[in-house]
């Protein structure tokens, strides 16, 4: 087994899930709450985790696809009533984000919105209840991320961002991803790819993140189709999970217009990765003159003959995966454009896009995307 | 200015040294000891640092080329007598390693050898006195490294390895490296390159380190000659410092036979980077069949036409930089071979070399290197 240590302690290899009890002991967690979702539970992944746990654990398995404040409070009640002292998140971005919110509110009290990054609340966050994150998709990178996105009671999204939200230990076991259906493999994989591409071209200076972003892109680009067409390809699953991990580590460099749009669009209950897949070619095209050299480096890393072929390659990838042809095909209608564009222009994610993005720019983008 | 956060907090850009007081305040250091060496002081780099400090600081500027236990005790006396509460290391690997030893002994007491990794002493290390590291060469990566190498009173080398030795904050300012002489630029640059190459092919699993190692290799390979022939090339100096930083971050993946040899040879007071430059082509050749695919990936990243051209490229680089043609040319004689080979085979650095290395293997290598 292999140990990496950056800000998170990462156990990465086939069978790494068997280390769960060691990692609980390492963090001194004696009564963990395992947070997961129905899909993960039905896929027997929960069983494959808890069979390696001697601890007296509790489970909350009702995490919704886009985690809500309501679900956080329900899980927090289980955590508190059960006298838990740590959270184990098993699943994709949703259970991991929910676990972060539970650990935050348990240690700090208050409501999610008290820690909203938009209102400066995130800065109040200190050490939180320890979290062990075990990703079962190769996508969000939430397992090493400092952000937590929740849908509040009023339906709006709340971003909480602080280094203390990063799980203390991450267990990446590619075997847990072998059964991932092709469509989820593609959507979450393109999400990871979008992290590599958006952070690599972002305006922030962070040399190591550039290296990690390019390696994320290389791993995902050369394995996403293999994993899509043959989910049992162990080497492809290993590389996809490694790429997604790297994609999570580089989020600190800042994202861009793709995520600035997919976040508010997520409030319409649309899949985050699928949104990014549909939006990304349009954003890369719009950004081209502002980040041409970097897009060409990406094309070289992917192995494209045409140095400016990134947009077409992304379009072809969407076709291969039968992604929706447009946001319209996903059910997005003209009426929501002004609201979405306004939210996109206001988010911190817009600030690091290579090209300045105002509401009008997003309105133009969205019209082209319908 | 740009902030990265991995295990260290890294401020990276031209002029970053002006942030020193902010970073001292961030860590709550009110009376720092600045540890440096005569070369750095004579190059006026110490002046360029302290002009940005309001703190009431002290200075120890007598760090020897290969830091000794004696120097550590001298610096520790200045630190303690002066009532210091933090260390600022300014220089190459020597002042940074010395600063780590001072911070360790100040917070933990005892002697360096009590914390020797070979005897398990390193495991005893907890939080240490805070360190801010400011590299003035693009080489060792000691600024983000968990290791500290000291020459003990009896002349032997002592390796101390613990995550708590990693400086709390790193300030990378490429402007501090503009005046680095060509020979030091080459020797320290090849040291950084050797970190990328040895860790990339090491047997440990650490996916993010692979990405960082390849990016380290790419940056150093495409800029080391520019920086050697024109030390004022700002872009080349920026890339060299970024590559060295990445090379330091990946040391956790484990080195190999090059460093297994250069460490004991360093006890003969030979320059670490120059030793690595002379030794590396021979080790890459010896390892070739055990890591051929990875060496070919490295050749691709460097942009070599011949997929197996890494050895020749390294040899040509040594010729370009007028490196010594052999260890013999550096004054190493046949008598020391058995001792050096034995030490190399015993060090933890040998364990991650792609090919198993016994004392006989090192004896063969050393004979070819004389």
XYZ file of C-alpha atoms in Angstrom:
740
model
C 0.000 0.000 0.000
C 1.257 3.496 -0.680
C 1.037 6.672 1.356
C 1.074 10.205 -0.052
C 1.023 13.262 2.119
C 0.097 16.690 0.833
C -2.575 18.564 2.770
C -4.483 15.336 3.030
C -3.043 11.994 3.979
C -3.866 9.812 0.971
C -3.902 6.023 0.842
C -4.025 5.085 -2.831
C -4.145 1.622 -4.410
C -6.320 -1.370 -5.177
C -7.668 -2.667 -1.873
C -6.862 0.511 0.067
C -10.351 0.410 1.629
C -9.081 -2.391 3.866
C -7.036 0.267 5.694
C -10.134 2.026 7.062
C -9.723 0.786 10.644
C -6.021 1.742 10.690
C -6.952 5.227 9.523
C -9.773 5.551 12.077
C -7.261 4.547 14.783
C -4.687 6.979 13.354
C -7.194 9.829 13.802
C -8.473 8.507 17.132
C -12.033 8.105 15.862
C -13.841 5.479 17.965
C -17.471 6.087 16.903
C -17.683 7.152 13.255
C -20.780 8.174 11.324
C -20.571 6.742 7.814
C -22.233 9.175 5.389
C -23.226 7.767 2.010
C -26.116 7.698 -0.481
C -28.689 5.115 -1.679
C -26.838 4.377 -4.920
C -23.574 3.575 -3.133
C -25.429 1.475 -0.577
C -27.306 -0.492 -3.242
C -24.044 -1.133 -5.073
C -22.861 -2.958 -1.898
C -19.969 -0.509 -1.526
C -21.062 0.293 2.034
C -20.797 -3.414 2.904
C -17.330 -3.566 1.364
C -16.268 -0.687 3.624
C -17.796 -1.670 6.960
C -16.545 -5.270 6.725
C -13.123 -3.790 7.494
C -14.339 -1.711 10.488
C -14.245 -2.901 14.097
C -15.539 0.434 15.356
C -19.068 0.805 16.674
C -20.306 2.913 13.754
C -23.556 4.547 12.642
C -24.751 5.125 9.075
C -26.572 7.950 7.296
C -27.299 6.789 3.753
C -29.930 9.287 2.561
C -27.619 11.876 0.980
C -29.508 13.456 -1.946
C -27.885 13.957 -5.381
C -27.363 17.655 -4.626
C -26.888 17.801 -0.838
C -29.395 19.969 1.008
C -29.320 21.810 4.325
C -32.224 19.588 5.390
C -30.157 16.423 4.797
C -27.241 17.945 6.724
C -29.457 18.573 9.739
C -30.851 15.027 9.544
C -27.337 13.532 9.410
C -26.141 15.883 12.156
C -28.945 14.637 14.408
C -27.834 11.016 13.870
C -24.233 12.082 14.566
C -25.065 13.950 17.784
C -27.674 11.537 19.156
C -25.269 8.673 18.498
C -22.369 10.389 20.237
C -20.179 10.117 17.132
C -16.675 11.634 17.026
C -15.776 11.505 13.343
C -17.279 11.234 9.861
C -16.467 8.701 7.141
C -17.738 9.897 3.756
C -18.282 7.160 1.170
C -19.407 8.162 -2.310
C -19.108 10.924 -4.870
C -19.067 14.654 -4.212
C -22.470 14.697 -2.518
C -21.769 12.471 0.512
C -18.316 14.034 0.888
C -19.746 17.574 0.877
C -22.496 16.496 3.265
C -19.863 15.012 5.591
C -17.940 18.296 5.529
C -21.096 20.201 6.502
C -21.882 17.754 9.321
C -18.319 17.956 10.677
C -18.403 21.757 10.410
C -21.745 22.263 12.168
C -20.945 19.666 14.845
C -17.695 21.392 15.802
C -18.743 25.016 15.182
C -22.534 25.141 15.597
C -24.795 27.536 13.713
C -26.202 27.154 10.204
C -24.474 26.440 6.871
C -25.120 29.965 5.664
C -23.180 31.396 8.625
C -20.079 30.049 6.824
C -20.952 31.270 3.321
C -17.787 32.317 1.445
C -19.713 35.088 -0.344
C -20.419 36.853 2.974
C -16.972 36.156 4.497
C -18.365 33.518 6.861
C -15.912 30.851 5.715
C -13.027 32.720 7.338
C -14.458 31.893 10.799
C -13.775 28.158 10.371
C -11.092 26.541 12.582
C -10.295 22.847 13.164
C -13.362 20.725 12.521
C -14.459 17.227 13.494
C -12.192 14.781 11.573
C -13.334 13.394 8.225
C -12.120 10.367 6.270
C -13.178 10.615 2.619
C -13.493 7.558 0.377
C -14.428 8.524 -3.198
C -16.451 5.976 -5.196
C -16.465 8.057 -8.381
C -13.455 9.513 -10.190
C -14.694 13.047 -10.532
C -15.294 15.844 -8.075
C -12.028 15.666 -6.160
C -14.095 16.714 -3.148
C -11.986 14.238 -1.134
C -9.064 16.685 -1.169
C -11.034 19.882 -1.730
C -11.557 22.785 0.653
C -15.034 23.597 -0.654
C -18.472 22.391 0.379
C -21.541 23.236 -1.720
C -24.990 22.959 -0.116
C -28.510 23.802 -1.303
C -30.091 25.899 1.428
C -33.693 25.644 2.591
C -34.591 28.556 0.272
C -33.227 26.647 -2.727
C -30.123 28.797 -3.217
C -26.596 27.322 -3.291
C -24.183 28.088 -0.477
C -20.413 27.747 -1.033
C -18.288 27.208 2.063
C -14.524 27.345 1.443
C -11.818 26.800 4.063
C -8.644 24.675 4.326
C -10.027 23.127 7.514
C -12.790 21.432 5.502
C -10.213 19.194 3.816
C -10.627 15.589 5.010
C -7.787 14.464 7.304
C -7.404 11.174 5.439
C -8.395 10.098 1.936
C -8.691 6.477 0.907
C -8.644 6.027 -2.877
C -9.434 2.443 -3.856
C -9.949 2.043 -7.623
C -11.752 -1.257 -6.979
C -14.694 0.724 -5.574
C -15.118 2.378 -8.988
C -15.107 -0.792 -11.140
C -18.890 -1.017 -11.121
C -19.526 2.627 -11.995
C -22.040 2.781 -14.912
C -20.693 4.176 -18.230
C -22.774 7.370 -18.101
C -21.600 8.246 -14.575
C -18.028 7.276 -15.521
C -18.175 9.754 -18.401
C -19.925 12.605 -16.555
C -17.748 12.420 -13.439
C -14.628 11.862 -15.553
C -15.299 14.978 -17.610
C -15.881 16.836 -14.341
C -12.344 15.846 -13.269
C -11.050 16.801 -16.714
C -12.739 20.204 -16.375
C -10.901 20.738 -13.066
C -7.575 20.113 -14.788
C -8.379 22.314 -17.778
C -9.962 25.232 -15.884
C -7.298 25.409 -13.176
C -4.422 25.057 -15.646
C -5.567 28.124 -17.584
C -6.719 30.085 -14.509
C -4.952 33.396 -13.892
C -3.594 32.495 -10.444
C 0.096 31.670 -9.976
C 0.636 28.213 -8.496
C 3.464 26.296 -10.211
C 2.856 22.892 -8.569
C -0.836 23.090 -9.455
C 0.128 23.503 -13.111
C 2.026 20.216 -12.991
C -0.789 18.420 -11.209
C -3.402 19.860 -13.595
C -1.504 18.677 -16.676
C -1.070 15.215 -15.149
C -4.787 15.130 -14.295
C -5.614 15.989 -17.922
C -3.151 13.398 -19.261
C -4.513 10.585 -17.079
C -8.189 11.354 -17.712
C -7.783 11.981 -21.448
C -5.963 8.699 -22.038
C -8.265 6.559 -19.903
C -11.797 7.976 -19.865
C -12.902 6.176 -23.029
C -11.352 2.883 -21.879
C -13.190 3.150 -18.556
C -16.424 4.123 -20.335
C -16.415 1.180 -22.758
C -14.980 -1.381 -20.315
C -15.781 -0.514 -16.695
C -13.710 -3.488 -15.514
C -10.463 -2.108 -17.005
C -8.525 -1.941 -13.730
C -5.640 0.116 -15.071
C -8.038 2.676 -16.596
C -9.982 2.902 -13.311
C -6.721 3.378 -11.366
C -5.649 6.209 -13.689
C -9.098 7.853 -13.610
C -9.110 7.909 -9.810
C -5.542 9.274 -9.755
C -6.486 11.979 -12.254
C -9.565 12.953 -10.255
C -7.446 13.164 -7.085
C -5.002 15.497 -8.841
C -7.958 17.469 -10.209
C -9.146 17.994 -6.643
C -5.725 19.068 -5.399
C -5.476 21.867 -7.950
C -8.867 23.476 -7.306
C -6.987 25.926 -5.061
C -5.615 27.522 -8.259
C -9.117 28.669 -9.116
C -11.662 27.505 -11.673
C -13.415 29.519 -14.368
C -16.504 30.151 -16.448
C -17.464 26.462 -16.789
C -17.983 26.065 -13.046
C -19.276 29.607 -12.653
C -22.187 28.446 -14.839
C -22.582 24.839 -13.699
C -22.944 25.837 -10.039
C -26.072 28.007 -10.415
C -27.425 25.643 -13.101
C -27.063 22.872 -10.518
C -29.806 24.603 -8.557
C -32.135 23.370 -11.327
C -31.224 19.821 -10.164
C -29.047 19.119 -13.228
C -25.986 16.817 -12.974
C -22.809 18.798 -12.264
C -20.491 16.707 -14.458
C -22.922 16.584 -17.365
C -23.339 20.356 -17.183
C -19.557 20.806 -17.301
C -19.294 18.453 -20.279
C -21.897 20.423 -22.232
C -20.553 23.861 -21.246
C -16.776 23.275 -21.506
C -16.295 23.326 -25.319
C -18.110 26.672 -25.517
C -15.993 28.209 -22.723
C -12.711 26.939 -24.184
C -13.720 28.525 -27.493
C -14.615 31.821 -25.809
C -11.346 31.835 -23.812
C -9.150 30.781 -26.707
C -7.441 34.112 -27.426
C -6.887 34.717 -23.699
C -5.207 31.368 -23.033
C -4.178 30.065 -26.448
C -0.666 28.941 -25.478
C -1.937 27.047 -22.434
C -4.704 25.348 -24.431
C -2.024 24.304 -26.915
C 0.040 22.798 -24.085
C -3.070 20.871 -23.036
C -3.573 19.670 -26.620
C 0.054 18.473 -26.650
C -0.401 16.614 -23.351
C -3.547 14.924 -24.695
C -1.618 14.043 -27.840
C -3.727 15.986 -30.372
C -2.194 16.640 -33.806
C -3.914 20.012 -34.174
C -2.448 22.407 -31.568
C -5.809 24.228 -31.523
C -7.836 21.011 -31.540
C -8.969 21.034 -27.897
C -12.487 22.322 -28.584
C -13.166 19.723 -31.290
C -11.694 16.969 -29.118
C -14.028 17.941 -26.259
C -17.020 18.016 -28.660
C -16.105 14.564 -30.029
C -15.793 13.249 -26.469
C -19.332 14.465 -25.715
C -20.576 12.726 -28.869
C -18.790 9.495 -27.899
C -20.496 9.595 -24.510
C -23.880 10.620 -25.972
C -23.893 13.734 -23.789
C -26.825 16.126 -24.233
C -26.197 18.313 -27.287
C -27.102 21.508 -25.433
C -28.407 22.956 -22.188
C -31.769 23.145 -23.948
C -31.654 19.374 -24.354
C -31.154 19.229 -20.564
C -34.319 21.256 -20.054
C -32.789 24.679 -19.474
C -35.082 27.417 -20.835
C -34.503 30.995 -21.950
C -36.281 32.490 -18.926
C -33.552 31.443 -16.466
C -30.697 32.989 -18.473
C -30.605 36.430 -16.802
C -30.646 34.926 -13.295
C -27.987 32.278 -14.079
C -25.789 34.809 -15.890
C -26.006 37.217 -12.952
C -25.069 34.544 -10.439
C -22.203 33.307 -12.653
C -20.759 36.816 -12.988
C -20.894 37.342 -9.215
C -19.255 34.081 -8.091
C -15.563 33.934 -7.079
C -15.156 31.268 -9.794
C -15.412 33.963 -12.477
C -12.464 35.921 -11.095
C -9.861 33.345 -12.198
C -11.235 32.748 -15.705
C -8.519 33.730 -18.226
C -10.900 36.212 -19.872
C -12.918 38.761 -17.852
C -16.539 37.559 -17.664
C -19.426 39.965 -17.062
C -23.103 39.088 -16.952
C -23.466 40.006 -20.661
C -20.702 37.550 -21.543
C -22.534 34.784 -19.711
C -25.815 35.750 -21.388
C -24.120 35.365 -24.771
C -22.616 32.025 -23.749
C -25.937 30.713 -22.451
C -27.800 31.671 -25.630
C -25.235 29.700 -27.623
C -25.698 26.795 -25.223
C -29.482 26.532 -25.501
C 1.247 37.803 -5.320
C 0.138 34.191 -5.401
C -0.470 31.742 -2.589
C -0.219 27.951 -2.908
C -1.001 25.613 -0.066
C 0.133 22.006 0.025
C 1.916 20.875 3.178
C 3.773 24.142 3.155
C 2.276 27.549 2.616
C 4.138 28.804 -0.460
C 4.398 32.408 -1.632
C 5.789 32.292 -5.169
C 6.586 35.163 -7.528
C 9.038 37.920 -8.350
C 9.273 40.158 -5.302
C 7.732 37.617 -2.914
C 10.509 38.320 -0.386
C 8.705 41.591 0.428
C 6.038 39.453 2.145
C 8.448 38.307 4.887
C 6.934 40.484 7.645
C 3.372 39.400 6.734
C 4.457 35.775 6.974
C 6.262 36.329 10.290
C 3.055 37.918 11.618
C 0.979 35.055 10.170
C 3.054 32.575 12.203
C 3.218 34.848 15.254
C 7.024 35.060 15.166
C 8.174 38.255 16.922
C 11.920 37.559 17.314
C 13.272 35.507 14.407
C 16.774 34.149 13.968
C 17.806 34.512 10.332
C 20.050 31.589 9.372
C 22.178 32.029 6.267
C 25.733 31.536 4.962
C 28.659 33.792 3.997
C 28.001 33.492 0.253
C 24.390 34.592 0.563
C 25.395 37.420 2.893
C 28.140 38.655 0.552
C 25.678 38.568 -2.360
C 23.624 41.179 -0.399
C 20.650 38.805 -0.319
C 20.476 39.083 3.474
C 20.120 42.882 3.119
C 17.355 42.408 0.562
C 15.471 40.235 3.051
C 15.858 42.202 6.273
C 14.957 45.518 4.638
C 11.391 44.139 4.630
C 11.453 43.059 8.307
C 10.210 45.212 11.200
C 10.878 42.439 13.690
C 13.744 42.607 16.141
C 15.784 39.840 14.512
C 19.137 38.131 15.055
C 21.410 36.620 12.388
C 23.587 33.502 12.184
C 25.483 33.638 8.894
C 28.239 31.053 9.389
C 26.458 28.000 7.938
C 29.149 25.760 6.376
C 28.702 24.224 2.897
C 27.784 20.880 4.432
C 26.083 21.792 7.729
C 27.731 20.352 10.828
C 26.475 19.529 14.316
C 28.975 22.089 15.625
C 27.376 24.860 13.515
C 23.902 23.787 14.689
C 24.970 24.157 18.330
C 26.523 27.568 17.610
C 23.323 28.798 15.910
C 21.179 27.259 18.653
C 23.151 29.229 21.247
C 22.442 32.486 19.382
C 18.771 31.492 19.132
C 18.411 30.657 22.826
C 20.541 33.477 24.231
C 18.621 35.923 22.034
C 15.218 34.627 23.146
C 14.205 33.893 19.548
C 10.855 32.230 18.735
C 11.217 31.266 15.079
C 13.806 30.625 12.366
C 14.064 32.238 8.931
C 16.325 30.209 6.642
C 17.815 32.123 3.719
C 19.979 30.232 1.234
C 20.403 26.848 -0.393
C 19.954 23.483 1.247
C 22.625 24.065 3.900
C 21.068 27.029 5.774
C 17.601 25.469 5.420
C 18.782 22.139 6.867
C 20.641 23.971 9.616
C 17.467 25.935 10.423
C 15.518 22.674 10.666
C 18.077 21.268 13.119
C 18.026 24.449 15.222
C 14.192 24.466 15.339
C 14.180 20.747 16.202
C 16.736 20.934 19.019
C 15.215 24.130 20.420
C 11.753 22.588 20.707
C 12.764 18.989 21.530
C 16.218 19.184 23.176
C 18.848 16.458 22.895
C 21.358 15.907 20.098
C 20.841 15.552 16.314
C 21.689 11.864 16.433
C 18.801 11.236 18.874
C 16.534 11.856 15.856
C 18.444 9.749 13.314
C 16.029 8.065 10.884
C 18.307 5.002 10.692
C 17.783 4.289 14.386
C 14.076 5.214 14.452
C 14.725 8.474 16.291
C 12.924 10.583 13.704
C 9.569 9.114 14.760
C 9.825 10.955 18.101
C 9.509 14.376 16.448
C 6.341 16.417 17.097
C 5.565 20.082 16.319
C 8.777 22.082 16.157
C 9.666 25.770 16.407
C 8.275 27.457 13.246
C 10.520 27.896 10.207
C 10.163 30.187 7.187
C 12.364 28.975 4.326
C 13.542 31.282 1.534
C 15.558 29.398 -1.103
C 18.239 31.360 -2.960
C 19.212 28.479 -5.243
C 16.895 26.420 -7.452
C 17.994 22.998 -6.349
C 17.617 21.039 -3.152
C 13.906 21.596 -2.556
C 14.820 21.553 1.141
C 12.284 24.384 1.574
C 9.415 21.879 1.264
C 11.321 18.757 2.301
C 10.877 16.680 5.441
C 14.557 15.704 5.636
C 17.524 17.315 7.351
C 21.065 16.066 6.711
C 23.802 16.944 9.210
C 27.465 15.978 9.536
C 27.971 14.816 13.106
C 31.004 15.567 15.266
C 32.457 12.150 14.290
C 32.237 13.070 10.599
C 29.366 10.718 9.747
C 26.141 11.950 8.102
C 22.896 11.884 10.069
C 19.550 11.869 8.237
C 16.544 13.159 10.173
C 13.190 12.668 8.414
C 9.803 13.807 9.740
C 6.826 15.760 8.330
C 7.158 18.205 11.225
C 10.510 19.398 9.845
C 8.744 20.947 6.836
C 8.908 24.752 7.032
C 5.539 26.331 7.850
C 5.948 28.940 5.120
C 8.084 29.028 1.988
C 8.887 32.226 0.126
C 10.107 31.582 -3.428
C 11.352 34.792 -5.057
C 13.091 34.126 -8.393
C 14.751 37.551 -8.148
C 16.964 36.200 -5.362
C 18.398 33.672 -7.826
C 19.249 36.099 -10.661
C 22.833 36.498 -9.477
C 23.556 32.797 -9.011
C 26.875 31.955 -10.761
C 26.628 29.611 -13.811
C 28.401 26.693 -12.098
C 26.072 26.786 -9.068
C 23.075 27.277 -11.366
C 24.050 24.098 -13.212
C 24.950 21.978 -10.172
C 21.873 22.920 -8.127
C 19.660 22.720 -11.223
C 20.821 19.179 -11.973
C 20.198 18.343 -8.307
C 16.561 19.422 -8.794
C 16.429 17.477 -12.059
C 17.731 14.401 -10.231
C 14.891 14.721 -7.713
C 12.353 14.679 -10.531
C 13.988 11.759 -12.336
C 14.716 9.584 -9.286
C 11.303 10.052 -7.664
C 9.414 9.549 -10.946
C 10.977 6.111 -11.440
C 10.949 5.161 -7.741
C 8.934 2.080 -6.833
C 6.549 3.844 -4.433
C 2.957 4.582 -5.476
C 2.136 8.292 -5.283
C 0.131 9.501 -8.309
C 0.322 13.247 -7.582
C 4.094 13.009 -7.103
C 4.368 11.520 -10.607
C 2.698 14.603 -12.048
C 4.858 16.978 -10.017
C 8.036 15.059 -10.900
C 7.323 15.218 -14.639
C 6.580 18.943 -14.393
C 9.807 19.459 -12.425
C 11.739 17.638 -15.163
C 9.980 19.622 -17.919
C 10.690 22.998 -16.296
C 14.334 22.271 -15.440
C 15.151 20.590 -18.761
C 13.782 23.482 -20.815
C 15.365 26.248 -18.742
C 18.612 25.089 -17.142
C 20.786 25.950 -20.146
C 19.096 29.357 -20.551
C 19.718 30.135 -16.863
C 23.318 28.871 -17.123
C 24.246 30.988 -20.150
C 22.211 34.074 -19.121
C 21.714 34.291 -15.374
C 19.534 37.385 -15.834
C 16.895 35.483 -17.859
C 13.971 36.148 -15.495
C 11.602 33.670 -17.080
C 14.230 30.898 -16.934
C 14.975 31.708 -13.264
C 11.235 31.633 -12.465
C 10.859 28.216 -14.107
C 13.997 26.835 -12.441
C 12.752 27.858 -8.984
C 9.310 26.389 -9.721
C 10.882 23.136 -10.915
C 13.084 22.922 -7.812
C 10.027 23.514 -5.599
C 8.187 20.653 -7.328
C 11.321 18.525 -7.032
C 11.248 19.083 -3.287
C 7.562 18.250 -2.966
C 8.020 14.828 -4.565
C 10.931 13.637 -2.419
C 8.302 11.827 -0.317
C 7.982 9.330 -3.196
C 11.508 8.158 -2.497
C 14.818 8.680 -4.283
C 17.262 6.071 -5.569
C 20.828 5.034 -6.249
C 22.031 8.515 -7.283
C 21.308 9.980 -3.862
C 22.213 6.763 -2.074
C 25.742 7.395 -3.406
C 25.905 11.197 -3.274
C 24.991 11.308 0.425
C 27.965 9.264 1.719
C 30.238 10.837 -0.911
C 29.184 14.204 0.495
C 31.024 13.229 3.659
C 34.201 13.754 1.578
C 33.132 17.433 1.329
C 32.140 17.134 -2.350
C 29.285 19.257 -3.773
C 25.968 17.394 -3.625
C 24.590 18.669 -6.940
C 27.848 18.088 -8.794
C 28.020 14.540 -7.427
C 24.449 13.891 -8.647
C 25.304 15.292 -12.088
C 28.300 12.962 -12.433
C 26.532 9.892 -11.014
C 23.095 10.189 -12.662
C 23.887 9.040 -16.245
C 25.499 5.868 -14.862
C 22.512 5.083 -12.619
C 19.959 5.728 -15.379
C 21.923 3.316 -17.577
C 22.042 0.682 -14.818
C 18.301 1.081 -14.092
C 17.233 1.171 -17.731
C 15.705 -2.302 -17.997
C 13.926 -1.882 -14.656
C 12.280 1.442 -15.556
C 12.504 1.674 -19.346
C 8.926 2.852 -19.935
C 9.218 5.594 -17.312
C 12.574 6.791 -18.674
C 10.921 6.952 -22.097
C 8.112 9.096 -20.655
C 10.791 11.397 -19.228
C 12.517 11.544 -22.635
C 9.158 12.519 -24.195
C 8.588 15.256 -21.605
C 12.078 16.634 -22.243
C 11.341 16.490 -25.982
C 14.068 14.022 -27.016
C 13.732 12.357 -30.427
C 15.313 9.101 -29.223
C 12.939 7.474 -26.673
C 16.001 5.919 -25.019
C 18.076 9.085 -25.276
C 17.944 10.147 -21.622
C 21.432 8.903 -20.713
C 23.087 10.649 -23.658
C 21.122 13.836 -22.961
C 22.330 13.822 -19.333
C 25.934 13.227 -20.507
C 25.701 16.103 -23.004
C 24.288 18.365 -20.282
C 27.319 17.581 -18.093
C 29.619 18.411 -21.014
C 27.773 21.697 -21.645
C 28.247 22.635 -17.988
C 31.878 21.410 -17.913
C 31.031 19.050 -15.059
C 33.819 16.776 -13.815
C 34.120 13.785 -16.162
C 34.205 11.288 -13.288
C 34.296 10.889 -9.524
C 38.028 10.374 -9.968
C 38.244 13.871 -11.423
C 36.539 15.051 -8.220
C 39.256 13.412 -6.133
C 37.453 10.224 -5.163
C 39.927 7.335 -4.856
C 39.568 3.554 -5.045
C 40.172 3.061 -1.300
C 36.850 4.646 -0.276
C 34.730 2.448 -2.603
C 33.925 -0.378 -0.131
C 32.894 2.059 2.600
C 30.766 4.252 0.277
C 29.167 1.192 -1.364
C 28.263 -0.271 2.022
C 26.705 2.958 3.235
C 24.791 3.373 -0.055
C 23.366 -0.159 0.157
C 22.227 0.408 3.749
C 20.481 3.769 3.298
C 16.678 4.011 2.943
C 17.305 5.777 -0.386
C 18.293 2.450 -1.949
C 14.959 0.816 -1.139
C 13.002 2.834 -3.710
C 15.490 2.501 -6.576
C 13.706 0.691 -9.461
C 16.369 -2.020 -9.459
C 17.489 -3.793 -6.255
C 20.892 -2.427 -5.230
C 23.300 -4.425 -3.056
C 26.782 -3.350 -1.999
C 28.284 -5.256 -4.963
C 26.096 -3.296 -7.361
C 27.369 -0.041 -5.894
C 30.958 -1.270 -6.046
C 30.507 -1.956 -9.758
C 28.909 1.475 -10.271
C 31.685 3.241 -8.382
C 34.438 1.522 -10.370
C 32.751 2.729 -13.569
C 32.557 6.207 -12.069
C 36.230 6.581 -11.159
